[in-house]
Amino acid sequence: MLTSDQVPGAPNWVELRTPDVRAASEFYAALFGWERDAEVFRLDGAAVAGVAGVREADAVDGGWVLSFHTRDAETTAGSVAAAGGERTADAGACAGTGVLYVTDPTGVRFGLRRPGPAPVLDLVDAPGALRWTQHYTTDVPAAKAFYQAVFAWDGRSPGAPRSSTRPRPSRRSGARRRSSTRGAPRSR
């Protein structure tokens, strides 16, 4: 289950990189009712995704990019490198935004995002918002080992029982909105 609580290792942003921001904005407005506010897509005022323009020549870098919460992008990037991943060419973006982009050993690009200077998801697990993420790979054992090393994920399949020692987001009915205590996990 996704949560908008800011828990290290949890997805906290998804961004569309496209050469035609206007067309993408019109498409997602018709599909989900999203409104574009600068570089943020909103649904009923809540941030649900980002959008960034890329040059047509760089369209190979286009598509959706998922980011994960981190308290320290540089330290987490060190864990990425130690586990066999790499920093991308635009890794210097961290200084002003709190976002750093990396790739895992299978070549999947993702962001390391700390709340604060960069926006985070306000709404998840609701109609029109991010509800599921999945990693497609030809090397499942390598991918599991990488993400376990970087984020301490337990590597269980969805629906499998979880260890009682791992913190879990609170279960509430309805949409998940970020708490007003920015960056602090909610207590149970």
PDB file of C-alpha atoms in Angstrom:
ATOM      1  CA  MET A   1       0.000   0.000   0.000  1.00  0.00           C
ATOM      2  CA  LEU A   2       1.332   3.435  -0.900  1.00  0.00           C
ATOM      3  CA  THR A   3       1.338   6.254   1.616  1.00  0.00           C
ATOM      4  CA  SER A   4       2.043   9.965   1.434  1.00  0.00           C
ATOM      5  CA  ASP A   5       3.675   9.773   4.865  1.00  0.00           C
ATOM      6  CA  GLN A   6       7.330  10.631   4.358  1.00  0.00           C
ATOM      7  CA  VAL A   7       8.971   7.308   5.201  1.00  0.00           C
ATOM      8  CA  PRO A   8      12.550   6.684   3.983  1.00  0.00           C
ATOM      9  CA  GLY A   9      12.536   4.356   0.995  1.00  0.00           C
ATOM     10  CA  ALA A  10       8.864   4.975   0.150  1.00  0.00           C
ATOM     11  CA  PRO A  11       7.855   6.444  -3.225  1.00  0.00           C
ATOM     12  CA  ASN A  12       7.334  10.176  -2.716  1.00  0.00           C
ATOM     13  CA  TRP A  13       7.233  11.626  -6.241  1.00  0.00           C
ATOM     14  CA  VAL A  14       6.558  10.608  -9.807  1.00  0.00           C
ATOM     15  CA  GLU A  15       7.418  12.891 -12.689  1.00  0.00           C
ATOM     16  CA  LEU A  16       6.617  12.804 -16.381  1.00  0.00           C
ATOM     17  CA  ARG A  17       9.445  13.953 -18.622  1.00  0.00           C
ATOM     18  CA  THR A  18       8.111  14.878 -22.035  1.00  0.00           C
ATOM     19  CA  PRO A  19       9.027  17.030 -25.043  1.00  0.00           C
ATOM     20  CA  ASP A  20       5.420  18.343 -25.153  1.00  0.00           C
ATOM     21  CA  VAL A  21       4.320  19.482 -21.693  1.00  0.00           C
ATOM     22  CA  ARG A  22       1.192  21.175 -23.068  1.00  0.00           C
ATOM     23  CA  ALA A  23      -0.080  18.052 -24.846  1.00  0.00           C
ATOM     24  CA  ALA A  24       0.700  15.890 -21.803  1.00  0.00           C
ATOM     25  CA  SER A  25      -1.139  18.353 -19.553  1.00  0.00           C
ATOM     26  CA  GLU A  26      -4.213  18.251 -21.796  1.00  0.00           C
ATOM     27  CA  PHE A  27      -4.103  14.444 -21.938  1.00  0.00           C
ATOM     28  CA  TYR A  28      -3.914  13.964 -18.150  1.00  0.00           C
ATOM     29  CA  ALA A  29      -6.496  16.678 -17.536  1.00  0.00           C
ATOM     30  CA  ALA A  30      -8.948  14.741 -19.723  1.00  0.00           C
ATOM     31  CA  LEU A  31      -7.939  11.347 -18.299  1.00  0.00           C
ATOM     32  CA  PHE A  32      -7.729  12.076 -14.551  1.00  0.00           C
ATOM     33  CA  GLY A  33      -8.912  15.662 -14.087  1.00  0.00           C
ATOM     34  CA  TRP A  34      -5.398  16.860 -13.264  1.00  0.00           C
ATOM     35  CA  GLU A  35      -4.606  20.567 -13.411  1.00  0.00           C
ATOM     36  CA  ARG A  36      -1.089  21.787 -14.087  1.00  0.00           C
ATOM     37  CA  ASP A  37       0.375  24.306 -11.651  1.00  0.00           C
ATOM     38  CA  ALA A  38       3.824  25.190 -13.055  1.00  0.00           C
ATOM     39  CA  GLU A  39       5.661  21.826 -12.943  1.00  0.00           C
ATOM     40  CA  VAL A  40       3.167  20.057 -10.666  1.00  0.00           C
ATOM     41  CA  PHE A  41       0.026  18.150 -11.612  1.00  0.00           C
ATOM     42  CA  ARG A  42      -2.703  18.587  -9.003  1.00  0.00           C
ATOM     43  CA  LEU A  43      -5.980  16.816  -8.346  1.00  0.00           C
ATOM     44  CA  ASP A  44      -8.393  18.797  -6.181  1.00  0.00           C
ATOM     45  CA  GLY A  45      -5.428  20.937  -5.107  1.00  0.00           C
ATOM     46  CA  ALA A  46      -3.259  17.986  -4.007  1.00  0.00           C
ATOM     47  CA  ALA A  47       0.077  17.295  -5.739  1.00  0.00           C
ATOM     48  CA  VAL A  48      -0.179  13.967  -7.599  1.00  0.00           C
ATOM     49  CA  ALA A  49       2.768  14.143 -10.028  1.00  0.00           C
ATOM     50  CA  GLY A  50       5.302  16.404 -11.636  1.00  0.00           C
ATOM     51  CA  VAL A  51       5.927  17.274 -15.260  1.00  0.00           C
ATOM     52  CA  ALA A  52       9.131  18.492 -16.865  1.00  0.00           C
ATOM     53  CA  GLY A  53       9.979  19.349 -20.422  1.00  0.00           C
ATOM     54  CA  VAL A  54      12.800  17.580 -22.235  1.00  0.00           C
ATOM     55  CA  ARG A  55      14.216  18.481 -25.608  1.00  0.00           C
ATOM     56  CA  GLU A  56      13.071  16.297 -28.491  1.00  0.00           C
ATOM     57  CA  ALA A  57      16.693  15.106 -28.875  1.00  0.00           C
ATOM     58  CA  ASP A  58      16.614  13.971 -25.226  1.00  0.00           C
ATOM     59  CA  ALA A  59      13.263  12.204 -25.518  1.00  0.00           C
ATOM     60  CA  VAL A  60      15.010   8.904 -24.795  1.00  0.00           C
ATOM     61  CA  ASP A  61      15.210  10.236 -21.211  1.00  0.00           C
ATOM     62  CA  GLY A  62      11.474  10.933 -21.294  1.00  0.00           C
ATOM     63  CA  GLY A  63       8.727   8.957 -19.619  1.00  0.00           C
ATOM     64  CA  TRP A  64       7.782   8.504 -15.994  1.00  0.00           C
ATOM     65  CA  VAL A  65      10.475   8.656 -13.302  1.00  0.00           C
ATOM     66  CA  LEU A  66       9.689   7.499  -9.767  1.00  0.00           C
ATOM     67  CA  SER A  67      11.486   9.019  -6.760  1.00  0.00           C
ATOM     68  CA  PHE A  68      11.929   7.612  -3.271  1.00  0.00           C
ATOM     69  CA  HIS A  69      12.093   9.445   0.037  1.00  0.00           C
ATOM     70  CA  THR A  70      15.508   9.917   1.566  1.00  0.00           C
ATOM     71  CA  ARG A  71      16.719  12.049   4.428  1.00  0.00           C
ATOM     72  CA  ASP A  72      20.097  12.519   2.710  1.00  0.00           C
ATOM     73  CA  ALA A  73      20.337  12.076  -1.075  1.00  0.00           C
ATOM     74  CA  GLU A  74      24.146  12.086  -1.108  1.00  0.00           C
ATOM     75  CA  THR A  75      24.394   9.317   1.502  1.00  0.00           C
ATOM     76  CA  THR A  76      21.736   7.238  -0.243  1.00  0.00           C
ATOM     77  CA  ALA A  77      23.547   7.765  -3.572  1.00  0.00           C
ATOM     78  CA  GLY A  78      26.630   6.297  -1.873  1.00  0.00           C
ATOM     79  CA  SER A  79      24.537   3.237  -0.987  1.00  0.00           C
ATOM     80  CA  VAL A  80      23.354   3.064  -4.604  1.00  0.00           C
ATOM     81  CA  ALA A  81      26.964   3.043  -5.843  1.00  0.00           C
ATOM     82  CA  ALA A  82      28.036   0.473  -3.241  1.00  0.00           C
ATOM     83  CA  ALA A  83      25.196  -1.804  -4.367  1.00  0.00           C
ATOM     84  CA  GLY A  84      26.169  -1.545  -8.060  1.00  0.00           C
ATOM     85  CA  GLY A  85      24.070   1.409  -9.234  1.00  0.00           C
ATOM     86  CA  GLU A  86      25.267   4.728 -10.685  1.00  0.00           C
ATOM     87  CA  ARG A  87      24.603   8.440 -10.447  1.00  0.00           C
ATOM     88  CA  THR A  88      23.213   9.934 -13.657  1.00  0.00           C
ATOM     89  CA  ALA A  89      24.618  12.863 -15.596  1.00  0.00           C
ATOM     90  CA  ASP A  90      22.216  15.329 -13.950  1.00  0.00           C
ATOM     91  CA  ALA A  91      23.221  14.285 -10.432  1.00  0.00           C
ATOM     92  CA  GLY A  92      24.196  17.873  -9.597  1.00  0.00           C
ATOM     93  CA  ALA A  93      20.520  18.798  -9.449  1.00  0.00           C
ATOM     94  CA  CYS A  94      20.490  17.848  -5.761  1.00  0.00           C
ATOM     95  CA  ALA A  95      22.008  21.111  -4.556  1.00  0.00           C
ATOM     96  CA  GLY A  96      18.973  23.303  -5.222  1.00  0.00           C
ATOM     97  CA  THR A  97      16.108  20.832  -5.215  1.00  0.00           C
ATOM     98  CA  GLY A  98      16.959  18.008  -2.854  1.00  0.00           C
ATOM     99  CA  VAL A  99      16.626  15.556  -5.775  1.00  0.00           C
ATOM    100  CA  LEU A 100      19.353  13.325  -7.126  1.00  0.00           C
ATOM    101  CA  TYR A 101      18.890  10.844 -10.001  1.00  0.00           C
ATOM    102  CA  VAL A 102      20.517   7.417 -10.084  1.00  0.00           C
ATOM    103  CA  THR A 103      20.171   4.105 -11.885  1.00  0.00           C
ATOM    104  CA  ASP A 104      20.034   0.611 -10.466  1.00  0.00           C
ATOM    105  CA  PRO A 105      22.321  -2.157 -11.838  1.00  0.00           C
ATOM    106  CA  THR A 106      19.652  -3.142 -14.390  1.00  0.00           C
ATOM    107  CA  GLY A 107      19.578   0.422 -15.807  1.00  0.00           C
ATOM    108  CA  VAL A 108      16.307   1.617 -14.255  1.00  0.00           C
ATOM    109  CA  ARG A 109      16.469   5.333 -13.479  1.00  0.00           C
ATOM    110  CA  PHE A 110      14.922   6.700 -10.287  1.00  0.00           C
ATOM    111  CA  GLY A 111      15.181   9.710  -8.034  1.00  0.00           C
ATOM    112  CA  LEU A 112      16.287  10.180  -4.457  1.00  0.00           C
ATOM    113  CA  ARG A 113      14.146  12.983  -3.085  1.00  0.00           C
ATOM    114  CA  ARG A 114      14.196  14.653   0.282  1.00  0.00           C
ATOM    115  CA  PRO A 115      11.160  16.674   1.311  1.00  0.00           C
ATOM    116  CA  GLY A 116      11.638  20.369   1.750  1.00  0.00           C
ATOM    117  CA  PRO A 117      12.880  22.183  -1.301  1.00  0.00           C
ATOM    118  CA  ALA A 118      11.288  19.671  -3.688  1.00  0.00           C
ATOM    119  CA  PRO A 119       7.553  18.943  -3.767  1.00  0.00           C
ATOM    120  CA  VAL A 120       6.326  15.525  -2.663  1.00  0.00           C
ATOM    121  CA  LEU A 121       3.128  13.593  -3.327  1.00  0.00           C
ATOM    122  CA  ASP A 122       0.168  14.898  -1.329  1.00  0.00           C
ATOM    123  CA  LEU A 123      -2.290  12.283  -2.548  1.00  0.00           C
ATOM    124  CA  VAL A 124      -1.751   8.575  -3.307  1.00  0.00           C
ATOM    125  CA  ASP A 125      -3.798   5.386  -3.302  1.00  0.00           C
ATOM    126  CA  ALA A 126      -6.891   7.216  -4.544  1.00  0.00           C
ATOM    127  CA  PRO A 127      -8.666   7.443  -7.907  1.00  0.00           C
ATOM    128  CA  GLY A 128      -6.598   9.643 -10.228  1.00  0.00           C
ATOM    129  CA  ALA A 129      -3.456   9.351  -8.085  1.00  0.00           C
ATOM    130  CA  LEU A 130      -0.483   6.980  -7.920  1.00  0.00           C
ATOM    131  CA  ARG A 131      -1.698   3.602  -6.645  1.00  0.00           C
ATOM    132  CA  TRP A 132       0.951   1.059  -7.600  1.00  0.00           C
ATOM    133  CA  THR A 133       4.574   0.868  -8.655  1.00  0.00           C
ATOM    134  CA  GLN A 134       6.340  -2.122 -10.103  1.00  0.00           C
ATOM    135  CA  HIS A 135       9.865  -2.836 -11.263  1.00  0.00           C
ATOM    136  CA  TYR A 136      10.213  -4.834 -14.469  1.00  0.00           C
ATOM    137  CA  THR A 137      13.536  -6.622 -14.841  1.00  0.00           C
ATOM    138  CA  THR A 138      15.124  -9.663 -16.406  1.00  0.00           C
ATOM    139  CA  ASP A 139      17.189 -10.178 -13.236  1.00  0.00           C
ATOM    140  CA  VAL A 140      14.830 -10.340 -10.247  1.00  0.00           C
ATOM    141  CA  PRO A 141      17.440 -11.605  -7.738  1.00  0.00           C
ATOM    142  CA  ALA A 142      19.852  -8.756  -8.610  1.00  0.00           C
ATOM    143  CA  ALA A 143      17.103  -6.141  -8.399  1.00  0.00           C
ATOM    144  CA  LYS A 144      15.878  -7.464  -5.042  1.00  0.00           C
ATOM    145  CA  ALA A 145      19.414  -7.499  -3.645  1.00  0.00           C
ATOM    146  CA  PHE A 146      20.015  -3.930  -4.839  1.00  0.00           C
ATOM    147  CA  TYR A 147      16.841  -2.433  -3.360  1.00  0.00           C
ATOM    148  CA  GLN A 148      17.272  -4.380  -0.127  1.00  0.00           C
ATOM    149  CA  ALA A 149      20.809  -2.968   0.206  1.00  0.00           C
ATOM    150  CA  VAL A 150      19.814   0.617  -0.628  1.00  0.00           C
ATOM    151  CA  PHE A 151      16.426   0.951   1.094  1.00  0.00           C
ATOM    152  CA  ALA A 152      16.324  -2.063   3.467  1.00  0.00           C
ATOM    153  CA  TRP A 153      13.194  -3.319   1.735  1.00  0.00           C
ATOM    154  CA  ASP A 154      12.151  -6.799   2.838  1.00  0.00           C
ATOM    155  CA  GLY A 155      11.781  -8.063  -0.740  1.00  0.00           C
ATOM    156  CA  ARG A 156       8.499  -9.858  -0.105  1.00  0.00           C
ATOM    157  CA  SER A 157       5.854 -10.161  -2.756  1.00  0.00           C
ATOM    158  CA  PRO A 158       2.775  -7.942  -2.408  1.00  0.00           C
ATOM    159  CA  GLY A 159       0.359  -9.381   0.114  1.00  0.00           C
ATOM    160  CA  ALA A 160       3.003 -11.495   1.861  1.00  0.00           C
ATOM    161  CA  PRO A 161       3.064 -11.220   5.660  1.00  0.00           C
ATOM    162  CA  ARG A 162       5.444  -8.555   6.895  1.00  0.00           C
ATOM    163  CA  SER A 163       7.790  -8.664   9.832  1.00  0.00           C
ATOM    164  CA  SER A 164       6.293  -7.122  12.936  1.00  0.00           C
ATOM    165  CA  THR A 165       9.564  -5.255  13.539  1.00  0.00           C
ATOM    166  CA  ARG A 166       9.308  -3.116  10.388  1.00  0.00           C
ATOM    167  CA  PRO A 167       7.385   0.164  10.675  1.00  0.00           C
ATOM    168  CA  ARG A 168       4.193   0.202   8.630  1.00  0.00           C
ATOM    169  CA  PRO A 169       2.120   3.178   7.572  1.00  0.00           C
ATOM    170  CA  SER A 170      -1.137   3.558   9.401  1.00  0.00           C
ATOM    171  CA  ARG A 171      -4.153   2.003   7.676  1.00  0.00           C
ATOM    172  CA  ARG A 172      -6.912   4.497   7.118  1.00  0.00           C
ATOM    173  CA  SER A 173      -9.843   4.374   4.803  1.00  0.00           C
ATOM    174  CA  GLY A 174     -10.059   6.730   1.868  1.00  0.00           C
ATOM    175  CA  ALA A 175      -7.335   8.795   0.238  1.00  0.00           C
ATOM    176  CA  ARG A 176      -3.895   9.160   1.758  1.00  0.00           C
ATOM    177  CA  ARG A 177      -2.868  12.792   2.234  1.00  0.00           C
ATOM    178  CA  ARG A 178       0.412  14.012   3.614  1.00  0.00           C
ATOM    179  CA  SER A 179       0.209  15.014   7.255  1.00  0.00           C
ATOM    180  CA  SER A 180       0.720  18.593   8.308  1.00  0.00           C
ATOM    181  CA  THR A 181       3.845  17.579  10.234  1.00  0.00           C
ATOM    182  CA  ARG A 182       6.034  17.648   7.163  1.00  0.00           C
ATOM    183  CA  GLY A 183       8.673  14.959   7.024  1.00  0.00           C
ATOM    184  CA  ALA A 184       7.734  13.303  10.304  1.00  0.00           C
ATOM    185  CA  PRO A 185       6.229   9.814  10.183  1.00  0.00           C
ATOM    186  CA  ARG A 186       2.774   9.623  11.735  1.00  0.00           C
ATOM    187  CA  SER A 187       2.404   7.796  14.988  1.00  0.00           C
ATOM    188  CA  ARG A 188      -0.065   4.945  15.264  1.00  0.00           C
TER     189      ARG A 188
END
